Coordinates of C-alpha atoms in Angstrom, one line a residue:
X1 CA -3.1 -16.8 -12.3
X2 CA 0.0 -18.1 -10.5
X3 CA -0.8 -20.1 -7.3
X4 CA 2.0 -18.4 -5.4
X5 CA 0.3 -15.0 -5.7
X6 CA -1.7 -14.5 -2.5
X7 CA -2.7 -10.8 -2.5
X8 CA -2.6 -7.7 -4.7
X9 CA -2.9 -4.3 -3.0
X10 CA -4.0 -1.2 -4.9
X11 CA -3.5 2.2 -3.5
X12 CA -6.5 4.1 -4.7
X13 CA -5.3 7.2 -3.1
X14 CA -2.1 7.2 -5.1
X15 CA -3.7 8.8 -8.2
X16 CA -3.8 12.2 -6.5
X17 CA -0.1 12.1 -5.7
X18 CA 1.0 10.9 -9.2
X19 CA 1.7 13.8 -11.7
X20 CA 2.0 11.3 -14.6
X21 CA -1.7 10.1 -14.4
X22 CA -4.4 12.2 -16.1
X23 CA -7.6 10.1 -16.3
X24 CA -8.7 9.1 -12.8
X25 CA -11.9 7.4 -14.0
X26 CA -9.9 5.1 -16.3
X27 CA -7.4 4.4 -13.6
X28 CA -10.0 3.4 -11.0
X29 CA -12.1 1.4 -13.6
X30 CA -9.1 -0.6 -14.6
X31 CA -8.3 -1.5 -11.0
X32 CA -11.9 -2.5 -10.2
X33 CA -12.2 -4.5 -13.5
X34 CA -9.0 -6.4 -12.5
X35 CA -10.3 -7.0 -9.0
X36 CA -13.6 -8.4 -10.2
X37 CA -11.9 -10.7 -12.8
X38 CA -9.2 -11.8 -10.3
X39 CA -11.8 -12.7 -7.7
X40 CA -13.7 -14.9 -10.1
X41 CA -10.7 -16.6 -11.8
X42 CA -8.3 -17.1 -8.9
X43 CA -7.9 -17.3 -5.1
X44 CA -6.1 -14.0 -5.0
X45 CA -7.2 -11.5 -2.4
X46 CA -7.6 -7.9 -3.5
X47 CA -7.0 -5.1 -1.1
X48 CA -8.3 -1.7 -2.3
X49 CA -6.5 0.9 -0.1
X50 CA -7.5 4.4 0.8
X51 CA -4.8 5.5 3.2
X52 CA -5.5 9.3 3.0
X53 CA -7.8 9.9 6.0
X54 CA -7.4 12.3 8.9
X55 CA -6.9 11.1 12.4
X56 CA -10.4 12.5 13.3
X57 CA -13.2 10.4 11.8
X58 CA -15.6 13.3 12.3
X59 CA -13.4 15.5 10.1
X60 CA -13.4 12.7 7.5
X61 CA -17.2 12.4 7.5
X62 CA -17.4 16.2 7.1
X63 CA -14.8 16.5 4.3
X64 CA -16.0 13.5 2.3
X65 CA -12.6 13.4 0.6
X66 CA -13.2 10.0 -1.0
X67 CA -17.0 10.3 -1.5
X68 CA -17.0 10.1 -5.3
X69 CA -14.6 7.1 -5.3
X70 CA -16.7 5.3 -2.7
X71 CA -19.8 5.9 -4.7
X72 CA -18.1 4.3 -7.7
X73 CA -17.2 1.2 -5.6
X74 CA -20.7 1.0 -4.2
X75 CA -22.2 1.0 -7.7
X76 CA -19.6 -1.3 -9.2
X77 CA -20.1 -4.0 -6.5
X78 CA -23.9 -3.4 -6.1
X79 CA -23.6 -2.6 -2.5
X80 CA -26.8 -1.8 -0.7
X81 CA -25.2 0.5 1.9
X82 CA -23.0 3.6 2.0
X83 CA -19.4 3.1 2.8
X84 CA -18.4 5.5 5.6
X85 CA -15.0 7.2 5.5
X86 CA -13.8 5.7 8.8
X87 CA -10.7 3.9 9.9
X88 CA -11.2 0.6 11.7
X89 CA -7.6 -0.3 12.9
X90 CA -6.4 -3.6 11.5
X91 CA -9.7 -4.4 9.7
X92 CA -10.8 -4.2 6.1
X93 CA -14.3 -4.0 4.9
X94 CA -15.4 -6.9 2.7
X95 CA -17.1 -5.5 -0.4
X96 CA -17.2 -8.8 -2.4
X97 CA -15.8 -12.3 -2.4
X98 CA -12.0 -11.9 -1.9
X99 CA -12.2 -8.1 -2.3
X100 CA -11.6 -5.7 0.6
X101 CA -11.5 -2.0 1.2
X102 CA -8.9 -0.9 3.7
X103 CA -9.1 2.7 4.9
X104 CA -6.4 4.2 7.1
X105 CA -4.8 7.5 8.2
X106 CA -2.4 9.3 5.9
X107 CA 1.2 8.9 6.7
X108 CA 4.4 10.6 5.6
X109 CA 5.5 9.0 2.3
X110 CA 9.2 8.1 2.2
X111 CA 11.3 10.7 0.4
X112 CA 15.0 11.4 0.6
X113 CA 14.2 15.1 0.6
X114 CA 12.3 14.8 3.9
X115 CA 14.0 15.3 7.3
X116 CA 15.4 12.3 9.0
X117 CA 14.0 11.3 12.4
X118 CA 15.4 9.1 15.2
X119 CA 14.9 6.0 13.1
X120 CA 12.9 4.2 15.8
X121 CA 10.1 1.9 14.6
X122 CA 9.2 -1.3 12.9
X123 CA 8.4 -2.4 9.3
X124 CA 7.4 -5.6 7.7
X125 CA 9.6 -4.9 4.7
X126 CA 11.4 -8.1 3.7
X127 CA 9.9 -9.8 6.7
X128 CA 6.6 -10.7 5.0
X129 CA 6.5 -8.3 2.0
X130 CA 8.7 -7.3 -0.8
X131 CA 8.1 -5.2 -3.9
X132 CA 9.1 -5.8 -7.5
X133 CA 9.3 -2.7 -9.7
X134 CA 8.4 -2.9 -13.4
X135 CA 12.0 -3.0 -14.5
X136 CA 12.8 -6.1 -12.3
X137 CA 14.3 -4.1 -9.4
X138 CA 13.6 -5.7 -6.0
X139 CA 13.0 -3.3 -3.1
X140 CA 11.9 -4.0 0.5
X141 CA 8.4 -2.5 0.2
X142 CA 6.0 -0.9 -2.3
X143 CA 6.6 2.6 -0.9
X144 CA 10.0 2.6 -2.6
X145 CA 8.7 3.2 -6.1
X146 CA 11.9 4.9 -7.2
X147 CA 14.1 1.9 -6.2
X148 CA 16.2 3.8 -3.7
X149 CA 16.8 0.7 -1.6
X150 CA 17.8 -1.4 -4.7
X151 CA 18.5 -5.0 -3.7
X152 CA 19.3 -6.0 -7.2
X153 CA 17.4 -7.1 -10.3
X154 CA 15.6 -10.4 -10.8
X155 CA 16.5 -10.3 -14.5
X156 CA 20.2 -10.8 -13.6
X157 CA 20.2 -12.4 -10.1
X158 CA 17.9 -15.1 -8.6
X159 CA 15.3 -13.6 -6.2
X160 CA 16.4 -15.9 -3.3
X161 CA 19.9 -14.4 -3.5
X162 CA 18.6 -10.8 -3.5
X163 CA 16.5 -11.3 -0.3
X164 CA 19.4 -13.0 1.5
X165 CA 21.9 -10.3 0.6
X166 CA 23.9 -8.5 3.4
X167 CA 21.8 -5.3 2.7
X168 CA 18.5 -7.2 3.0
X169 CA 19.6 -8.9 6.2
X170 CA 20.8 -5.6 7.7
X171 CA 17.3 -4.1 7.1
X172 CA 15.5 -7.1 8.7
X173 CA 17.9 -7.2 11.6
X174 CA 17.6 -3.5 12.1
X175 CA 13.8 -3.6 12.3
X176 CA 14.1 -6.5 14.7
X177 CA 15.8 -4.0 17.0
X178 CA 13.2 -1.4 16.1
X179 CA 15.9 0.6 14.2
X180 CA 15.7 1.8 10.6
X181 CA 19.1 1.3 9.1
X182 CA 18.3 2.7 5.6
X183 CA 18.1 6.5 5.1
X184 CA 14.8 6.2 3.2
X185 CA 13.3 4.2 6.1
X186 CA 14.3 7.0 8.5
X187 CA 12.3 9.4 6.3
X188 CA 9.2 7.3 6.2
X189 CA 6.1 7.6 8.4
X190 CA 4.7 4.2 7.7
X191 CA 7.0 2.4 10.2
X192 CA 5.5 4.6 13.0
X193 CA 2.2 2.8 12.6
X194 CA 3.6 -0.2 14.5
X195 CA 4.6 1.5 17.7
X196 CA 8.0 2.6 19.0

């Protein structure tokens, strides 16, 4: 309910990659309930993300990977049409007032165990997004759920100091040069979405 909160993104595809979650229906229902309540009680925009599609839309239509989930969304929001598993670059599909479904191609999730590449690319981390982990750790983006790029903790240091730190500035400056300066960023496929 805070006016400074502009948007909340939910990765609906993340359930399948999280070994600690067991009840997918409950997980999805909680997200959709929150989305509906937030849209009626605030100006917050809700983005429901399904970033697990193949590059070939024909393959997506054939596989119907997200079919059950899309049917739940259609029913929950009383949609009178079928949602196609199709990527429309840079566009979300409006499914209700202030609620959007964004589908995109799957990318390599950042992981220190992955091979490093040349580091060329761009990311909006710390430029117009930041993530706050449940323990108060501030990281450049939501893909760093383990806090590898730990900029500090808002429980002990003011947020403005954390995002103005030398490490934070190095990250932003690096991406301004299209260069990933952090090891985790060089092992992340998301930055490749924005060209080389």
